[in-house]
Short mmCIF file of C-alpha atoms and ligand atoms in Angstrom, two decimals:
data_model
loop_
_atom_site.label_atom_id
_atom_site.label_comp_id
_atom_site.label_asym_id
_atom_site.label_seq_id
_atom_site.Cartn_x
_atom_site.Cartn_y
_atom_site.Cartn_z
CA MET M 2 -26.44 5.35 52.56
CA LEU M 3 -29.81 6.18 51.30
CA PRO M 4 -29.93 9.76 49.99
CA ASN M 5 -32.77 12.38 51.14
CA ILE M 6 -35.54 12.74 48.82
CA VAL M 7 -37.03 15.78 47.70
CA LEU M 8 -40.25 16.21 46.39
CA ILE M 9 -41.44 19.00 44.10
CA GLY M 10 -44.83 19.31 41.78
CA PHE M 11 -47.68 21.28 41.23
CA MET M 12 -50.49 21.16 43.73
CA GLY M 13 -52.61 17.68 43.24
CA SER M 14 -49.47 15.88 42.46
CA GLY M 15 -49.42 13.89 45.92
CA LYS M 16 -46.23 14.76 47.37
CA THR M 17 -47.60 14.36 50.81
CA SER M 18 -49.22 11.28 50.72
CA VAL M 19 -46.32 9.95 48.49
CA GLY M 20 -43.95 11.40 50.49
CA ARG M 21 -45.48 9.49 53.66
CA HIS M 22 -45.41 6.08 51.78
CA LEU M 23 -41.83 6.94 50.94
CA SER M 24 -40.92 7.31 54.65
CA ALA M 25 -42.36 4.11 55.66
CA LEU M 26 -40.30 2.31 52.89
CA THR M 27 -36.95 3.90 53.74
CA GLY M 28 -37.27 4.64 57.27
CA HIS M 29 -36.49 8.29 56.44
CA ARG M 30 -38.14 10.95 58.41
CA PHE M 31 -41.21 12.60 56.42
CA LEU M 32 -41.05 16.59 56.55
CA ASP M 33 -43.52 18.68 54.87
CA THR M 34 -42.81 22.27 54.29
CA ASP M 35 -46.34 23.59 54.21
CA GLN M 36 -46.63 21.55 57.45
CA ILE M 37 -43.30 23.24 59.10
CA ILE M 38 -44.74 26.87 57.99
CA ARG M 39 -48.50 26.08 59.60
CA GLU M 40 -46.60 24.89 62.97
CA LYS M 41 -44.33 27.69 63.19
CA THR M 42 -46.80 30.41 62.31
CA LYS M 43 -49.64 28.75 63.93
CA MET M 44 -51.61 29.74 60.93
CA GLU M 45 -53.64 27.88 58.03
CA ILE M 46 -51.67 28.44 54.68
CA THR M 47 -54.65 30.40 53.37
CA GLU M 48 -54.83 32.76 56.55
CA ILE M 49 -50.84 33.44 55.69
CA PHE M 50 -51.61 34.40 52.03
CA SER M 51 -54.67 36.44 52.89
CA THR M 52 -53.17 38.44 55.86
CA LEU M 53 -49.38 38.51 55.28
CA GLY M 54 -49.58 38.03 51.63
CA GLU M 55 -47.56 35.91 49.36
CA GLU M 56 -44.27 37.00 49.44
CA ALA M 57 -44.37 36.66 53.28
CA PHE M 58 -45.14 32.86 52.42
CA ARG M 59 -42.46 32.74 50.31
CA LYS M 60 -39.91 34.09 52.52
CA LEU M 61 -41.29 31.49 55.20
CA GLU M 62 -40.67 28.60 52.68
CA THR M 63 -36.77 29.87 52.14
CA GLU M 64 -36.56 30.06 55.94
CA VAL M 65 -37.91 26.29 56.28
CA LEU M 66 -35.20 25.37 53.74
CA ASN M 67 -32.42 26.95 55.31
CA GLU M 68 -33.21 25.32 58.54
CA ILE M 69 -33.46 21.75 57.08
CA VAL M 70 -30.13 21.98 54.89
CA GLY M 71 -27.49 19.50 56.72
CA THR M 72 -30.30 17.09 57.93
CA CYS M 73 -30.12 13.67 57.12
CA GLY M 74 -32.36 10.92 56.45
CA ILE M 75 -35.26 12.81 55.44
CA ILE M 76 -37.92 12.57 52.93
CA LEU M 77 -39.01 16.52 52.21
CA ALA M 78 -42.80 17.27 50.56
CA THR M 79 -42.68 20.93 49.32
CA GLY M 80 -45.35 23.23 48.25
CA GLY M 81 -45.97 23.36 44.69
CA GLY M 82 -44.51 27.26 44.40
CA ILE M 83 -41.43 26.40 46.11
CA VAL M 84 -39.33 26.19 43.14
CA LEU M 85 -40.36 29.70 42.18
CA ARG M 86 -37.29 31.56 44.14
CA GLU M 87 -33.79 30.56 42.55
CA GLN M 88 -32.52 30.55 46.23
CA ASN M 89 -34.79 27.84 46.94
CA ARG M 90 -34.05 25.94 44.06
CA GLN M 91 -30.21 25.96 44.99
CA LEU M 92 -31.25 24.65 48.67
CA LEU M 93 -33.59 22.12 47.37
CA HIS M 94 -30.51 20.62 45.57
CA GLN M 95 -28.43 20.86 48.80
CA ILE M 96 -30.95 19.01 50.55
CA GLY M 97 -31.35 15.97 48.53
CA ILE M 98 -32.32 14.20 45.04
CA VAL M 99 -34.99 16.17 43.74
CA ILE M 100 -37.90 14.20 42.29
CA TRP M 101 -40.61 16.11 40.21
CA LEU M 102 -44.03 14.31 40.91
CA ASP M 103 -46.34 14.96 37.89
CA ALA M 104 -49.45 13.79 36.39
CA GLN M 105 -52.29 15.02 33.55
CA GLU M 106 -53.46 18.54 34.32
CA GLU M 107 -56.92 17.29 34.29
CA VAL M 108 -55.98 14.60 36.67
CA LEU M 109 -54.24 17.06 39.03
CA PHE M 110 -57.06 19.49 38.85
CA GLN M 111 -59.66 16.72 39.93
CA ARG M 112 -57.64 15.84 42.84
CA ILE M 113 -57.70 19.32 44.39
CA SER M 114 -61.17 20.84 43.28
CA HIS M 115 -63.12 19.61 46.17
CA ASN M 116 -60.97 21.51 48.42
CA ARG M 117 -60.43 25.04 49.22
CA LYS M 118 -57.44 25.04 50.82
CA ARG M 119 -55.22 26.49 48.02
CA PRO M 120 -55.21 30.68 48.26
CA LEU M 121 -54.18 30.65 44.72
CA LEU M 122 -57.14 29.10 43.55
CA LEU M 123 -59.56 31.31 45.21
CA THR M 124 -60.20 33.17 42.16
CA GLU M 125 -63.33 33.35 39.74
CA ASN M 126 -62.16 30.90 37.35
CA PRO M 127 -60.19 28.47 39.31
CA ARG M 128 -59.89 26.05 36.49
CA ALA M 129 -58.27 28.79 34.13
CA THR M 130 -56.09 29.93 37.13
CA PHE M 131 -54.90 26.67 37.52
CA HIS M 132 -54.13 26.03 33.80
CA ASN M 133 -52.02 29.15 33.75
CA LEU M 134 -50.08 28.36 36.77
CA PHE M 135 -49.56 24.99 35.62
CA LEU M 136 -48.08 26.19 32.07
CA GLN M 137 -45.83 28.71 34.15
CA ARG M 138 -44.42 26.31 36.45
CA LEU M 139 -43.79 23.05 34.07
CA PRO M 140 -40.27 24.28 33.07
CA ILE M 141 -39.24 25.30 36.33
CA TYR M 142 -39.89 21.99 37.76
CA GLN M 143 -38.17 20.59 34.66
CA LYS M 144 -35.31 22.65 35.10
CA THR M 145 -35.12 21.95 38.95
CA ALA M 146 -35.84 18.28 38.98
CA HIS M 147 -32.94 15.60 39.04
CA THR M 148 -35.99 13.45 37.24
CA ARG M 149 -39.71 13.51 36.70
CA ILE M 150 -42.08 10.56 37.69
CA ASP M 151 -45.59 10.59 36.26
CA SER M 152 -48.14 9.43 38.82
CA THR M 153 -51.31 9.91 36.64
CA HIS M 154 -51.96 5.72 36.25
CA LEU M 155 -50.29 4.68 39.74
CA THR M 156 -51.20 4.52 43.34
CA HIS M 157 -49.54 6.39 46.05
CA LEU M 158 -47.39 3.46 46.78
CA GLU M 159 -46.22 2.32 43.54
CA THR M 160 -45.55 5.97 42.88
CA ALA M 161 -42.93 5.68 45.97
CA LYS M 162 -41.67 2.47 44.78
CA LYS M 163 -40.86 4.04 41.39
CA ILE M 164 -39.05 7.24 42.99
CA LEU M 165 -37.12 5.30 45.32
CA THR M 166 -35.51 3.26 42.75
CA ALA M 167 -35.01 6.27 40.64
CA ALA M 168 -33.21 8.26 43.48
CA ILE M 169 -31.02 5.47 44.41
CA LYS M 170 -30.06 5.49 40.89
CA ILE M 171 -29.31 9.28 40.55
CA SER M 172 -27.57 9.04 43.69
CA LYS M 173 -25.10 6.49 42.66
CA ASN M 174 -24.40 8.15 39.07
CA LEU M 175 -23.86 11.45 41.10
CA TYR M 176 -21.28 9.92 43.34
CA ASN M 177 -19.49 7.96 40.69
CA ARG M 178 -19.30 11.22 38.86
CA SER M 179 -18.07 13.21 41.71
CA SER M 180 -15.46 10.19 42.84
CA ASN M 181 -14.17 10.21 39.51
CA SER M 182 -13.43 13.72 39.20
C1 S3P G 8 -48.85 26.43 46.65
C2 S3P G 8 -49.16 25.17 46.91
C3 S3P G 8 -49.71 24.55 47.97
C4 S3P G 8 -48.99 25.49 49.17
C5 S3P G 8 -49.57 27.10 48.85
C6 S3P G 8 -48.92 27.45 47.42
C7 S3P G 8 -48.20 26.90 45.39
O1 S3P G 8 -48.65 23.31 48.28
O2 S3P G 8 -47.82 25.80 49.08
O3 S3P G 8 -50.93 27.00 48.91
O4 S3P G 8 -47.98 28.00 44.83
O5 S3P G 8 -48.45 26.00 44.26
P1 S3P G 8 -49.49 22.02 47.74
O6 S3P G 8 -48.51 21.82 46.37
O7 S3P G 8 -49.37 21.17 48.60
O8 S3P G 8 -50.89 22.23 47.34
#
C-alpha cells in the first residue's frame, strides 16, 4: 500500500500546492497542519503569533501531529518550523515518508515576498530574516527528511510526480530492510 507522505521545507517551497497535486495523484487525503491549527483555534496564524506567541503555536503543531499519528492514506503538508522540535521530528517519522521540498533561496523568497501571512517575516528587513532562518533550518530539514526534492525548475505537478516516485522507492527500501532484519 502507498505510504503516507509528509512534506517539510521552508516557507515558499510549495508544500501546500504540491501536496494537493500529490493527493489528486494518489487518492490520499490532503491535510495541512497550518490549516488544521486555523480551524482548531479559529484564528489566523499571524494572530496566533501576535496574541499567544510562537511557543504556543509550536505546541499546537505538536498537538496536531499527535492527533494525526496512526492515520493512513494521507498527504501531510506542514508549517516550515515544525521540524524545530525533536518531538515533532519523531512524530513526522511515525506518520510517513518525510520529503524535504526545497528550492533556491532567492526563488523561495520571491514566491512569498508578495504576501504578509508569515509572522516570522514581519521584521524591518524580511530578506535578512529570511536568509538567517534559511541557514538555521537547512541542517534540520536535512537530518529530518528521508530525501530532498529540488523544485526550483519544476512545476508543482512535476514536483509531485517526482516525490511520488521517491516515496515509493524509499518505502520499499524501508520495508525490505525491516523484513530482512
Ligand atoms: C512558519 C511557516 C509557516 C507557518 C508559520 C511559521 C515557520 O508555514 O507555519 O508562519 O516557522 O517557518 P509555511 O511554511 O507554509 O509558510
